[in-house]
Amino acid sequence: AQRVTQPEKLLSVFKGAPVELKCNYSYSGSPELFWYVQYSRQRLQLLLRHISRESIKGFTADLNKGETSFHLKKPFAQEEDSAMYYCALKGSGGYQKVTFGTGTKLQVIP
Amino acid sequence: KAGVTQTPRYLIKTRGQQVTLSCSPISGHRSVSWYQQTPGQGLQFLFEYFSETQRNKGNFPGRFSGRQFSNSRSEMNVSTLELGDSALYLCASSLAKEGVFFGQGTRLTVV
């Protein structure tokens, strides 16, 4: 069974402070990990995927297979980063369902 | 490329009624999945279709069903609506080895 855990429902940080949104997963094989973001009144959208190893809007995420984690980080939070963030896992091998965590609401305080 | 399109955007139904939601995936995407989003439960997976076959199913009662057509468009049906079915229903399409792309959702209110 695959599971994604986001331990924080709400994370409040001041503008300019570092951000780390935690994500831990459980999966027996080699998963694909994603971060999705939902800004107020907008659709859920893909932020980044671990395969791409890219930085989007200043956010990065590193897959740590030893700790089964995929934490999302940004060195300096901006007010426009305030949103709901979901970590997601897709199993390997053909078409697999995507399992989402319960989400973390990031609130950046001006 | 047009994104995932869901219709209708808003629906109000009474308890006991049934409802059908529609989803048109991104052109070329053959996998369509459905999710229920509520403030209390977050995103919960309903089911996934690929080439008109249901490949995965979440833990929802049999009142929730779906289907996919040969053009990859999908519909989701909920019968005997309950107040607790009020939620945002999201459809997403994907290609293998990629993430899923979401529609804007259908906001269902059961009164």
JSON list of C-alpha atoms in Angstrom, two decimals:
[
{"chain": "A", "resi": 1, "resn": "ALA", "atom": "CA", "xyz": [0.00, 0.00, 0.00]},
{"chain": "A", "resi": 2, "resn": "GLN", "atom": "CA", "xyz": [1.18, 3.51, -0.68]},
{"chain": "A", "resi": 3, "resn": "ARG", "atom": "CA", "xyz": [0.78, 6.31, 1.80]},
{"chain": "A", "resi": 4, "resn": "VAL", "atom": "CA", "xyz": [1.75, 9.96, 1.99]},
{"chain": "A", "resi": 5, "resn": "THR", "atom": "CA", "xyz": [1.96, 11.81, 5.28]},
{"chain": "A", "resi": 6, "resn": "GLN", "atom": "CA", "xyz": [2.06, 15.56, 5.73]},
{"chain": "A", "resi": 7, "resn": "PRO", "atom": "CA", "xyz": [2.29, 16.06, 9.48]},
{"chain": "A", "resi": 8, "resn": "GLU", "atom": "CA", "xyz": [1.45, 19.77, 9.53]},
{"chain": "A", "resi": 9, "resn": "LYS", "atom": "CA", "xyz": [-2.01, 21.04, 8.70]},
{"chain": "A", "resi": 10, "resn": "LEU", "atom": "CA", "xyz": [-0.91, 24.65, 8.99]},
{"chain": "A", "resi": 11, "resn": "LEU", "atom": "CA", "xyz": [2.49, 26.26, 8.77]},
{"chain": "A", "resi": 12, "resn": "SER", "atom": "CA", "xyz": [2.86, 29.95, 9.48]},
{"chain": "A", "resi": 13, "resn": "VAL", "atom": "CA", "xyz": [6.10, 31.77, 8.70]},
{"chain": "A", "resi": 14, "resn": "PHE", "atom": "CA", "xyz": [7.13, 35.38, 8.38]},
{"chain": "A", "resi": 15, "resn": "LYS", "atom": "CA", "xyz": [7.98, 36.86, 5.02]},
{"chain": "A", "resi": 16, "resn": "GLY", "atom": "CA", "xyz": [11.65, 36.31, 4.27]},
{"chain": "A", "resi": 17, "resn": "ALA", "atom": "CA", "xyz": [11.94, 33.33, 6.62]},
{"chain": "A", "resi": 18, "resn": "PRO", "atom": "CA", "xyz": [12.87, 29.86, 5.34]},
{"chain": "A", "resi": 19, "resn": "VAL", "atom": "CA", "xyz": [10.09, 27.40, 4.62]},
{"chain": "A", "resi": 20, "resn": "GLU", "atom": "CA", "xyz": [10.08, 23.63, 4.91]},
{"chain": "A", "resi": 21, "resn": "LEU", "atom": "CA", "xyz": [6.93, 21.66, 4.22]},
{"chain": "A", "resi": 22, "resn": "LYS", "atom": "CA", "xyz": [7.33, 18.08, 5.36]},
{"chain": "A", "resi": 23, "resn": "CYS", "atom": "CA", "xyz": [6.32, 15.01, 3.42]},
{"chain": "A", "resi": 24, "resn": "ASN", "atom": "CA", "xyz": [6.98, 11.39, 4.28]},
{"chain": "A", "resi": 25, "resn": "TYR", "atom": "CA", "xyz": [5.90, 8.44, 2.22]},
{"chain": "A", "resi": 26, "resn": "SER", "atom": "CA", "xyz": [5.46, 4.72, 2.41]},
{"chain": "A", "resi": 27, "resn": "TYR", "atom": "CA", "xyz": [5.96, 2.63, -0.71]},
{"chain": "A", "resi": 28, "resn": "SER", "atom": "CA", "xyz": [7.76, -0.63, -1.33]},
{"chain": "A", "resi": 29, "resn": "GLY", "atom": "CA", "xyz": [9.19, 0.19, -4.74]},
{"chain": "A", "resi": 30, "resn": "SER", "atom": "CA", "xyz": [10.65, 3.29, -6.38]},
{"chain": "A", "resi": 31, "resn": "PRO", "atom": "CA", "xyz": [7.96, 5.94, -6.40]},
{"chain": "A", "resi": 32, "resn": "GLU", "atom": "CA", "xyz": [7.60, 9.16, -8.26]},
{"chain": "A", "resi": 33, "resn": "LEU", "atom": "CA", "xyz": [7.04, 12.09, -5.95]},
{"chain": "A", "resi": 34, "resn": "PHE", "atom": "CA", "xyz": [5.32, 15.38, -6.69]},
{"chain": "A", "resi": 35, "resn": "TRP", "atom": "CA", "xyz": [4.34, 18.60, -5.00]},
{"chain": "A", "resi": 36, "resn": "TYR", "atom": "CA", "xyz": [1.06, 20.27, -5.95]},
{"chain": "A", "resi": 37, "resn": "VAL", "atom": "CA", "xyz": [-0.09, 23.73, -4.97]},
{"chain": "A", "resi": 38, "resn": "GLN", "atom": "CA", "xyz": [-3.53, 25.28, -4.79]},
{"chain": "A", "resi": 39, "resn": "TYR", "atom": "CA", "xyz": [-3.71, 29.05, -4.55]},
{"chain": "A", "resi": 40, "resn": "SER", "atom": "CA", "xyz": [-6.91, 30.67, -3.39]},
{"chain": "A", "resi": 41, "resn": "ARG", "atom": "CA", "xyz": [-9.68, 30.26, -5.96]},
{"chain": "A", "resi": 42, "resn": "GLN", "atom": "CA", "xyz": [-7.40, 28.48, -8.41]},
{"chain": "A", "resi": 43, "resn": "ARG", "atom": "CA", "xyz": [-7.15, 24.92, -9.57]},
{"chain": "A", "resi": 44, "resn": "LEU", "atom": "CA", "xyz": [-4.73, 22.44, -8.09]},
{"chain": "A", "resi": 45, "resn": "GLN", "atom": "CA", "xyz": [-1.55, 22.55, -10.13]},
{"chain": "A", "resi": 46, "resn": "LEU", "atom": "CA", "xyz": [1.71, 20.70, -10.33]},
{"chain": "A", "resi": 47, "resn": "LEU", "atom": "CA", "xyz": [4.54, 22.57, -8.64]},
{"chain": "A", "resi": 48, "resn": "LEU", "atom": "CA", "xyz": [7.42, 20.21, -9.14]},
{"chain": "A", "resi": 49, "resn": "ARG", "atom": "CA", "xyz": [8.40, 16.56, -9.55]},
{"chain": "A", "resi": 50, "resn": "HIS", "atom": "CA", "xyz": [11.42, 14.84, -8.09]},
{"chain": "A", "resi": 51, "resn": "ILE", "atom": "CA", "xyz": [12.47, 13.43, -11.46]},
{"chain": "A", "resi": 52, "resn": "SER", "atom": "CA", "xyz": [12.98, 16.90, -12.89]},
{"chain": "A", "resi": 53, "resn": "ARG", "atom": "CA", "xyz": [15.22, 18.08, -10.04]},
{"chain": "A", "resi": 54, "resn": "GLU", "atom": "CA", "xyz": [14.11, 21.60, -10.85]},
{"chain": "A", "resi": 55, "resn": "SER", "atom": "CA", "xyz": [13.44, 24.70, -8.84]},
{"chain": "A", "resi": 56, "resn": "ILE", "atom": "CA", "xyz": [10.05, 26.30, -9.37]},
{"chain": "A", "resi": 57, "resn": "LYS", "atom": "CA", "xyz": [9.21, 29.69, -7.86]},
{"chain": "A", "resi": 58, "resn": "GLY", "atom": "CA", "xyz": [12.26, 29.23, -5.62]},
{"chain": "A", "resi": 59, "resn": "PHE", "atom": "CA", "xyz": [11.02, 25.92, -4.23]},
{"chain": "A", "resi": 60, "resn": "THR", "atom": "CA", "xyz": [13.08, 22.74, -4.29]},
{"chain": "A", "resi": 61, "resn": "ALA", "atom": "CA", "xyz": [12.46, 19.24, -3.02]},
{"chain": "A", "resi": 62, "resn": "ASP", "atom": "CA", "xyz": [14.92, 16.41, -2.63]},
{"chain": "A", "resi": 63, "resn": "LEU", "atom": "CA", "xyz": [13.91, 12.80, -2.49]},
{"chain": "A", "resi": 64, "resn": "ASN", "atom": "CA", "xyz": [15.55, 11.07, 0.47]},
{"chain": "A", "resi": 65, "resn": "LYS", "atom": "CA", "xyz": [15.00, 7.36, 0.01]},
{"chain": "A", "resi": 66, "resn": "GLY", "atom": "CA", "xyz": [16.68, 6.49, 3.29]},
{"chain": "A", "resi": 67, "resn": "GLU", "atom": "CA", "xyz": [14.28, 8.65, 5.28]},
{"chain": "A", "resi": 68, "resn": "THR", "atom": "CA", "xyz": [11.44, 8.16, 2.76]},
{"chain": "A", "resi": 69, "resn": "SER", "atom": "CA", "xyz": [10.92, 11.90, 2.69]},
{"chain": "A", "resi": 70, "resn": "PHE", "atom": "CA", "xyz": [10.33, 14.53, 0.05]},
{"chain": "A", "resi": 71, "resn": "HIS", "atom": "CA", "xyz": [10.29, 17.81, 1.93]},
{"chain": "A", "resi": 72, "resn": "LEU", "atom": "CA", "xyz": [9.57, 21.05, 0.06]},
{"chain": "A", "resi": 73, "resn": "LYS", "atom": "CA", "xyz": [11.90, 23.94, 0.82]},
{"chain": "A", "resi": 74, "resn": "LYS", "atom": "CA", "xyz": [12.29, 27.60, 0.02]},
{"chain": "A", "resi": 75, "resn": "PRO", "atom": "CA", "xyz": [14.99, 29.82, 1.55]},
{"chain": "A", "resi": 76, "resn": "PHE", "atom": "CA", "xyz": [12.93, 33.04, 1.71]},
{"chain": "A", "resi": 77, "resn": "ALA", "atom": "CA", "xyz": [9.14, 32.93, 1.89]},
{"chain": "A", "resi": 78, "resn": "GLN", "atom": "CA", "xyz": [7.07, 35.45, -0.07]},
{"chain": "A", "resi": 79, "resn": "GLU", "atom": "CA", "xyz": [3.49, 36.50, 0.62]},
{"chain": "A", "resi": 80, "resn": "GLU", "atom": "CA", "xyz": [2.39, 35.03, -2.71]},
{"chain": "A", "resi": 81, "resn": "ASP", "atom": "CA", "xyz": [3.54, 31.62, -1.53]},
{"chain": "A", "resi": 82, "resn": "SER", "atom": "CA", "xyz": [0.54, 31.44, 0.79]},
{"chain": "A", "resi": 83, "resn": "ALA", "atom": "CA", "xyz": [-1.45, 28.46, -0.47]},
{"chain": "A", "resi": 84, "resn": "MET", "atom": "CA", "xyz": [-2.35, 24.85, 0.16]},
{"chain": "A", "resi": 85, "resn": "TYR", "atom": "CA", "xyz": [0.44, 22.40, -0.66]},
{"chain": "A", "resi": 86, "resn": "TYR", "atom": "CA", "xyz": [-0.05, 18.72, -1.34]},
{"chain": "A", "resi": 87, "resn": "CYS", "atom": "CA", "xyz": [2.61, 16.06, -1.58]},
{"chain": "A", "resi": 88, "resn": "ALA", "atom": "CA", "xyz": [1.77, 13.18, -3.90]},
{"chain": "A", "resi": 89, "resn": "LEU", "atom": "CA", "xyz": [3.15, 9.77, -4.76]},
{"chain": "A", "resi": 90, "resn": "LYS", "atom": "CA", "xyz": [2.75, 7.73, -7.90]},
{"chain": "A", "resi": 91, "resn": "GLY", "atom": "CA", "xyz": [3.77, 4.10, -7.88]},
{"chain": "A", "resi": 92, "resn": "SER", "atom": "CA", "xyz": [6.19, 2.69, -10.42]},
{"chain": "A", "resi": 93, "resn": "GLY", "atom": "CA", "xyz": [5.29, 0.36, -13.26]},
{"chain": "A", "resi": 94, "resn": "GLY", "atom": "CA", "xyz": [2.73, 1.30, -15.83]},
{"chain": "A", "resi": 95, "resn": "TYR", "atom": "CA", "xyz": [-0.28, 3.35, -14.88]},
{"chain": "A", "resi": 96, "resn": "GLN", "atom": "CA", "xyz": [-0.53, 3.77, -11.15]},
{"chain": "A", "resi": 97, "resn": "LYS", "atom": "CA", "xyz": [-2.89, 5.86, -9.10]},
{"chain": "A", "resi": 98, "resn": "VAL", "atom": "CA", "xyz": [-1.60, 9.01, -7.46]},
{"chain": "A", "resi": 99, "resn": "THR", "atom": "CA", "xyz": [-1.92, 9.17, -3.68]},
{"chain": "A", "resi": 100, "resn": "PHE", "atom": "CA", "xyz": [-2.08, 12.59, -2.07]},
{"chain": "A", "resi": 101, "resn": "GLY", "atom": "CA", "xyz": [-1.22, 13.70, 1.41]},
{"chain": "A", "resi": 102, "resn": "THR", "atom": "CA", "xyz": [-3.76, 15.64, 3.44]},
{"chain": "A", "resi": 103, "resn": "GLY", "atom": "CA", "xyz": [-2.10, 18.93, 2.57]},
{"chain": "A", "resi": 104, "resn": "THR", "atom": "CA", "xyz": [-0.39, 21.71, 4.47]},
{"chain": "A", "resi": 105, "resn": "LYS", "atom": "CA", "xyz": [-1.67, 25.25, 4.44]},
{"chain": "A", "resi": 106, "resn": "LEU", "atom": "CA", "xyz": [1.22, 27.67, 4.22]},
{"chain": "A", "resi": 107, "resn": "GLN", "atom": "CA", "xyz": [0.52, 31.11, 5.61]},
{"chain": "A", "resi": 108, "resn": "VAL", "atom": "CA", "xyz": [3.19, 33.75, 5.02]},
{"chain": "A", "resi": 109, "resn": "ILE", "atom": "CA", "xyz": [2.84, 36.63, 7.44]},
{"chain": "A", "resi": 110, "resn": "PRO", "atom": "CA", "xyz": [3.83, 40.03, 6.06]},
{"chain": "B", "resi": 1, "resn": "LYS", "atom": "CA", "xyz": [-3.55, 22.70, -25.53]},
{"chain": "B", "resi": 2, "resn": "ALA", "atom": "CA", "xyz": [-6.80, 23.00, -23.64]},
{"chain": "B", "resi": 3, "resn": "GLY", "atom": "CA", "xyz": [-6.67, 21.91, -20.03]},
{"chain": "B", "resi": 4, "resn": "VAL", "atom": "CA", "xyz": [-8.91, 19.50, -18.20]},
{"chain": "B", "resi": 5, "resn": "THR", "atom": "CA", "xyz": [-12.49, 20.70, -18.45]},
{"chain": "B", "resi": 6, "resn": "GLN", "atom": "CA", "xyz": [-15.19, 19.82, -15.96]},
{"chain": "B", "resi": 7, "resn": "THR", "atom": "CA", "xyz": [-18.89, 20.52, -16.25]},
{"chain": "B", "resi": 8, "resn": "PRO", "atom": "CA", "xyz": [-20.90, 21.80, -14.62]},
{"chain": "B", "resi": 9, "resn": "ARG", "atom": "CA", "xyz": [-18.91, 24.08, -12.32]},
{"chain": "B", "resi": 10, "resn": "TYR", "atom": "CA", "xyz": [-21.62, 24.23, -9.67]},
{"chain": "B", "resi": 11, "resn": "LEU", "atom": "CA", "xyz": [-24.51, 21.97, -8.75]},
{"chain": "B", "resi": 12, "resn": "ILE", "atom": "CA", "xyz": [-27.15, 22.02, -6.06]},
{"chain": "B", "resi": 13, "resn": "LYS", "atom": "CA", "xyz": [-29.06, 18.80, -5.47]},
{"chain": "B", "resi": 14, "resn": "THR", "atom": "CA", "xyz": [-31.39, 17.49, -2.80]},
{"chain": "B", "resi": 15, "resn": "ARG", "atom": "CA", "xyz": [-30.84, 14.40, -0.72]},
{"chain": "B", "resi": 16, "resn": "GLY", "atom": "CA", "xyz": [-31.81, 11.20, -2.47]},
{"chain": "B", "resi": 17, "resn": "GLN", "atom": "CA", "xyz": [-31.24, 12.55, -5.95]},
{"chain": "B", "resi": 18, "resn": "GLN", "atom": "CA", "xyz": [-28.51, 11.41, -8.27]},
{"chain": "B", "resi": 19, "resn": "VAL", "atom": "CA", "xyz": [-25.96, 13.47, -10.14]},
{"chain": "B", "resi": 20, "resn": "THR", "atom": "CA", "xyz": [-23.64, 13.04, -13.10]},
{"chain": "B", "resi": 21, "resn": "LEU", "atom": "CA", "xyz": [-20.44, 15.02, -13.48]},
{"chain": "B", "resi": 22, "resn": "SER", "atom": "CA", "xyz": [-18.47, 15.27, -16.69]},
{"chain": "B", "resi": 23, "resn": "CYS", "atom": "CA", "xyz": [-14.77, 15.56, -17.43]},
{"chain": "B", "resi": 24, "resn": "SER", "atom": "CA", "xyz": [-12.88, 16.13, -20.67]},
{"chain": "B", "resi": 25, "resn": "PRO", "atom": "CA", "xyz": [-9.18, 15.32, -20.30]},
{"chain": "B", "resi": 26, "resn": "ILE", "atom": "CA", "xyz": [-6.26, 17.02, -21.98]},
{"chain": "B", "resi": 27, "resn": "SER", "atom": "CA", "xyz": [-6.01, 15.89, -25.58]},
{"chain": "B", "resi": 28, "resn": "GLY", "atom": "CA", "xyz": [-3.91, 12.75, -25.79]},
{"chain": "B", "resi": 29, "resn": "HIS", "atom": "CA", "xyz": [-4.29, 11.84, -22.13]},
{"chain": "B", "resi": 30, "resn": "ARG", "atom": "CA", "xyz": [-5.87, 8.43, -21.73]},
{"chain": "B", "resi": 31, "resn": "SER", "atom": "CA", "xyz": [-5.87, 8.21, -17.96]},
{"chain": "B", "resi": 32, "resn": "VAL", "atom": "CA", "xyz": [-8.58, 10.03, -16.03]},
{"chain": "B", "resi": 33, "resn": "SER", "atom": "CA", "xyz": [-8.92, 10.02, -12.27]},
{"chain": "B", "resi": 34, "resn": "TRP", "atom": "CA", "xyz": [-11.47, 11.51, -9.90]},
{"chain": "B", "resi": 35, "resn": "TYR", "atom": "CA", "xyz": [-10.98, 12.97, -6.44]},
{"chain": "B", "resi": 36, "resn": "GLN", "atom": "CA", "xyz": [-13.22, 14.34, -3.73]},
{"chain": "B", "resi": 37, "resn": "GLN", "atom": "CA", "xyz": [-11.93, 17.38, -1.90]},
{"chain": "B", "resi": 38, "resn": "THR", "atom": "CA", "xyz": [-13.40, 18.52, 1.40]},
{"chain": "B", "resi": 39, "resn": "PRO", "atom": "CA", "xyz": [-12.03, 20.79, 4.14]},
{"chain": "B", "resi": 40, "resn": "GLY", "atom": "CA", "xyz": [-12.06, 17.97, 6.66]},
{"chain": "B", "resi": 41, "resn": "GLN", "atom": "CA", "xyz": [-10.76, 15.06, 4.61]},
{"chain": "B", "resi": 42, "resn": "GLY", "atom": "CA", "xyz": [-8.58, 16.80, 2.06]},
{"chain": "B", "resi": 43, "resn": "LEU", "atom": "CA", "xyz": [-8.10, 15.07, -1.29]},
{"chain": "B", "resi": 44, "resn": "GLN", "atom": "CA", "xyz": [-9.50, 11.59, -1.47]},
{"chain": "B", "resi": 45, "resn": "PHE", "atom": "CA", "xyz": [-9.06, 9.32, -4.46]},
{"chain": "B", "resi": 46, "resn": "LEU", "atom": "CA", "xyz": [-12.28, 8.00, -5.98]},
{"chain": "B", "resi": 47, "resn": "PHE", "atom": "CA", "xyz": [-11.24, 6.02, -9.04]},
{"chain": "B", "resi": 48, "resn": "GLU", "atom": "CA", "xyz": [-9.08, 6.00, -12.14]},
{"chain": "B", "resi": 49, "resn": "TYR", "atom": "CA", "xyz": [-9.88, 4.98, -15.68]},
{"chain": "B", "resi": 50, "resn": "PHE", "atom": "CA", "xyz": [-7.63, 4.12, -18.54]},
{"chain": "B", "resi": 51, "resn": "SER", "atom": "CA", "xyz": [-8.86, 3.11, -21.99]},
{"chain": "B", "resi": 52, "resn": "GLU", "atom": "CA", "xyz": [-12.43, 2.76, -20.71]},
{"chain": "B", "resi": 53, "resn": "THR", "atom": "CA", "xyz": [-11.38, 0.39, -17.91]},
{"chain": "B", "resi": 54, "resn": "GLN", "atom": "CA", "xyz": [-11.41, 1.17, -14.21]},
{"chain": "B", "resi": 55, "resn": "ARG", "atom": "CA", "xyz": [-7.85, 0.52, -13.04]},
{"chain": "B", "resi": 56, "resn": "ASN", "atom": "CA", "xyz": [-7.97, 1.71, -9.45]},
{"chain": "B", "resi": 57, "resn": "LYS", "atom": "CA", "xyz": [-10.69, 2.43, -6.95]},
{"chain": "B", "resi": 58, "resn": "GLY", "atom": "CA", "xyz": [-10.66, 4.28, -3.66]},
{"chain": "B", "resi": 59, "resn": "ASN", "atom": "CA", "xyz": [-12.63, 3.54, -0.51]},
{"chain": "B", "resi": 60, "resn": "PHE", "atom": "CA", "xyz": [-15.99, 5.01, -1.42]},
{"chain": "B", "resi": 61, "resn": "PRO", "atom": "CA", "xyz": [-19.39, 3.32, -1.31]},
{"chain": "B", "resi": 62, "resn": "GLY", "atom": "CA", "xyz": [-20.96, 1.81, -4.39]},
{"chain": "B", "resi": 63, "resn": "ARG", "atom": "CA", "xyz": [-23.14, 4.90, -4.79]},
{"chain": "B", "resi": 64, "resn": "PHE", "atom": "CA", "xyz": [-20.11, 6.44, -6.46]},
{"chain": "B", "resi": 65, "resn": "SER", "atom": "CA", "xyz": [-19.46, 5.13, -9.93]},
{"chain": "B", "resi": 66, "resn": "GLY", "atom": "CA", "xyz": [-17.82, 6.26, -13.10]},
{"chain": "B", "resi": 67, "resn": "ARG", "atom": "CA", "xyz": [-17.09, 5.42, -16.66]},
{"chain": "B", "resi": 68, "resn": "GLN", "atom": "CA", "xyz": [-14.82, 6.44, -19.48]},
{"chain": "B", "resi": 69, "resn": "PHE", "atom": "CA", "xyz": [-15.71, 6.70, -23.12]},
{"chain": "B", "resi": 70, "resn": "SER", "atom": "CA", "xyz": [-13.65, 5.82, -26.17]},
{"chain": "B", "resi": 71, "resn": "ASN", "atom": "CA", "xyz": [-12.64, 9.46, -26.60]},
{"chain": "B", "resi": 72, "resn": "SER", "atom": "CA", "xyz": [-11.25, 9.39, -23.01]},
{"chain": "B", "resi": 73, "resn": "ARG", "atom": "CA", "xyz": [-13.98, 11.67, -21.69]},
{"chain": "B", "resi": 74, "resn": "SER", "atom": "CA", "xyz": [-15.22, 10.51, -18.33]},
{"chain": "B", "resi": 75, "resn": "GLU", "atom": "CA", "xyz": [-18.33, 10.80, -16.22]},
{"chain": "B", "resi": 76, "resn": "MET", "atom": "CA", "xyz": [-18.83, 10.28, -12.54]},
{"chain": "B", "resi": 77, "resn": "ASN", "atom": "CA", "xyz": [-22.20, 9.41, -11.05]},
{"chain": "B", "resi": 78, "resn": "VAL", "atom": "CA", "xyz": [-23.36, 9.61, -7.46]},
{"chain": "B", "resi": 79, "resn": "SER", "atom": "CA", "xyz": [-26.70, 8.06, -6.63]},
{"chain": "B", "resi": 80, "resn": "THR", "atom": "CA", "xyz": [-28.90, 8.55, -3.57]},
{"chain": "B", "resi": 81, "resn": "LEU", "atom": "CA", "xyz": [-27.09, 11.72, -2.57]},
{"chain": "B", "resi": 82, "resn": "GLU", "atom": "CA", "xyz": [-26.35, 12.37, 1.09]},
{"chain": "B", "resi": 83, "resn": "LEU", "atom": "CA", "xyz": [-25.53, 15.66, 2.79]},
{"chain": "B", "resi": 84, "resn": "GLY", "atom": "CA", "xyz": [-21.98, 14.41, 3.34]},
{"chain": "B", "resi": 85, "resn": "ASP", "atom": "CA", "xyz": [-21.44, 14.16, -0.41]},
{"chain": "B", "resi": 86, "resn": "SER", "atom": "CA", "xyz": [-21.19, 17.93, -0.60]},
{"chain": "B", "resi": 87, "resn": "ALA", "atom": "CA", "xyz": [-17.67, 18.58, -1.85]},
{"chain": "B", "resi": 88, "resn": "LEU", "atom": "CA", "xyz": [-15.50, 19.75, -4.68]},
{"chain": "B", "resi": 89, "resn": "TYR", "atom": "CA", "xyz": [-15.09, 16.94, -7.16]},
{"chain": "B", "resi": 90, "resn": "LEU", "atom": "CA", "xyz": [-11.89, 17.10, -9.13]},
{"chain": "B", "resi": 91, "resn": "CYS", "atom": "CA", "xyz": [-11.03, 15.33, -12.33]},
{"chain": "B", "resi": 92, "resn": "ALA", "atom": "CA", "xyz": [-7.46, 14.90, -13.45]},
{"chain": "B", "resi": 93, "resn": "SER", "atom": "CA", "xyz": [-5.82, 13.47, -16.53]},
{"chain": "B", "resi": 94, "resn": "SER", "atom": "CA", "xyz": [-2.32, 12.21, -17.02]},
{"chain": "B", "resi": 95, "resn": "LEU", "atom": "CA", "xyz": [0.18, 10.49, -19.21]},
{"chain": "B", "resi": 96, "resn": "ALA", "atom": "CA", "xyz": [2.45, 7.74, -17.95]},
{"chain": "B", "resi": 97, "resn": "LYS", "atom": "CA", "xyz": [5.53, 8.97, -16.08]},
{"chain": "B", "resi": 98, "resn": "GLU", "atom": "CA", "xyz": [3.98, 12.40, -15.53]},
{"chain": "B", "resi": 99, "resn": "GLY", "atom": "CA", "xyz": [2.00, 14.02, -12.81]},
{"chain": "B", "resi": 100, "resn": "VAL", "atom": "CA", "xyz": [-1.70, 14.58, -13.04]},
{"chain": "B", "resi": 101, "resn": "PHE", "atom": "CA", "xyz": [-3.30, 17.75, -14.36]},
{"chain": "B", "resi": 102, "resn": "PHE", "atom": "CA", "xyz": [-6.46, 18.91, -12.64]},
{"chain": "B", "resi": 103, "resn": "GLY", "atom": "CA", "xyz": [-9.64, 20.54, -13.80]},
{"chain": "B", "resi": 104, "resn": "GLN", "atom": "CA", "xyz": [-11.23, 23.36, -11.85]},
{"chain": "B", "resi": 105, "resn": "GLY", "atom": "CA", "xyz": [-13.68, 21.00, -10.28]},
{"chain": "B", "resi": 106, "resn": "THR", "atom": "CA", "xyz": [-17.41, 20.73, -9.83]},
{"chain": "B", "resi": 107, "resn": "ARG", "atom": "CA", "xyz": [-18.74, 22.14, -6.57]},
{"chain": "B", "resi": 108, "resn": "LEU", "atom": "CA", "xyz": [-21.60, 19.89, -5.46]},
{"chain": "B", "resi": 109, "resn": "THR", "atom": "CA", "xyz": [-23.89, 21.04, -2.70]},
{"chain": "B", "resi": 110, "resn": "VAL", "atom": "CA", "xyz": [-26.45, 18.60, -1.34]},
{"chain": "B", "resi": 111, "resn": "VAL", "atom": "CA", "xyz": [-29.32, 20.17, 0.59]}
]
